[in-house]
């Protein structure tokens, strides 16, 4: 979906009052009329005023409008009620304003109120975009020239897709760094579900899974945007096909490896935990997280109860042993993983090696029942770390 279209739909959906009309020849001055700016029908007065204009006096409001997510105008909404006049107009757009030209006749003007005296406006020119805008609000072309009815709201999935489009449109690189991708996915999730970060204090296990899913869906949306046209076009050679496939697969692997660490860091930040990510320990090893910091790790004796270790691996069936030698001063190792289910024999070996598995609460049921009591949830882990840092 085009970014301007998705922005227009989202802006109107989230606004207390929104309006649309087709730009006319009268608006652009193509009819020879002397009136300046967009004519606003009388039934749309509440877009700008608390009460309608009254005959016998002019009435105005000065507003700031952001156009196409790009530039601003300091404009004037005015009711002309003196003498024979009885009309509303939106005026004052400054020199070079691009949407009052003759070729704008027939475009759809969309205006959404965001706050007192602040608005967002969009001009849709493409027929398909205009049709999609009407479909989003369940109106037809004959129902324009007025306030957009608020009977239709975007469902959460539609809203997420619109936010994905906005995120992609703002990218100035082919693919964003993994940190930006993870952060963007979390922001999209919070906005789509109208949640605040405080939800993570009560249910970190659930939220980290939500973030991971949203990020993966966002990543796939970027892939489809960047590679959609390429994969629909025949490749000139097998080598080109393989090169493209390898680029896609390597980027997927790189993202997955860093994604979990980024989201765990956000959980720790929301819980106000002190930690060092990717510190250097003995033999130049780099564990994923040391709590509360690498400086205290270096100062404290081996086995100190002030120190906590956490490794992070999306899967760990064969790789869990890698963490054992990453921080010699912390013999008890915690390992967060998204692996769903590990054999009883391996869990016994982990326990004997001083490794405590940490998994999202939803996943505990996928492990052998006799070992579930030994597995920690993410909430149990962060609560434990919080206690060590309050001592």
PDB file of C-alpha atoms in Angstrom, residues 42-55 57-61 77-79 88 113:
ATOM      1  CA  UNK A  42     -21.081  24.084   5.320  1.00  0.00           C
ATOM      2  CA  UNK A  43     -21.707  20.633   6.787  1.00  0.00           C
ATOM      3  CA  UNK A  44     -18.010  20.335   7.662  1.00  0.00           C
ATOM      4  CA  UNK A  45     -17.741  23.396   9.934  1.00  0.00           C
ATOM      5  CA  UNK A  46     -16.827  21.271  12.973  1.00  0.00           C
ATOM      6  CA  UNK A  47     -13.580  20.304  11.303  1.00  0.00           C
ATOM      7  CA  UNK A  48     -12.236  23.700  12.409  1.00  0.00           C
ATOM      8  CA  UNK A  49     -14.840  25.433  14.608  1.00  0.00           C
ATOM      9  CA  UNK A  50     -16.664  24.547  17.817  1.00  0.00           C
ATOM     10  CA  UNK A  51     -19.769  26.317  16.555  1.00  0.00           C
ATOM     11  CA  UNK A  52     -20.902  27.109  13.014  1.00  0.00           C
ATOM     12  CA  UNK A  53     -20.444  30.540  11.483  1.00  0.00           C
ATOM     13  CA  UNK A  54     -23.335  32.979  11.698  1.00  0.00           C
ATOM     14  CA  UNK A  55     -24.530  35.287   8.964  1.00  0.00           C
ATOM     15  CA  UNK A  57     -19.967  38.340  10.601  1.00  0.00           C
ATOM     16  CA  UNK A  58     -16.758  36.718   9.442  1.00  0.00           C
ATOM     17  CA  UNK A  59     -15.073  34.121  11.641  1.00  0.00           C
ATOM     18  CA  UNK A  60     -11.642  32.555  11.327  1.00  0.00           C
ATOM     19  CA  UNK A  61      -9.151  30.133  12.877  1.00  0.00           C
ATOM     20  CA  UNK A  77      -9.881  28.616   7.960  1.00  0.00           C
ATOM     21  CA  UNK A  78     -12.432  31.348   7.475  1.00  0.00           C
ATOM     22  CA  UNK A  79     -16.191  31.698   7.377  1.00  0.00           C
ATOM     23  CA  UNK A  88     -16.174  28.432   4.388  1.00  0.00           C
ATOM     24  CA  UNK A 113      -7.686  17.055  12.927  1.00  0.00           C
TER      25      UNK A 113
END
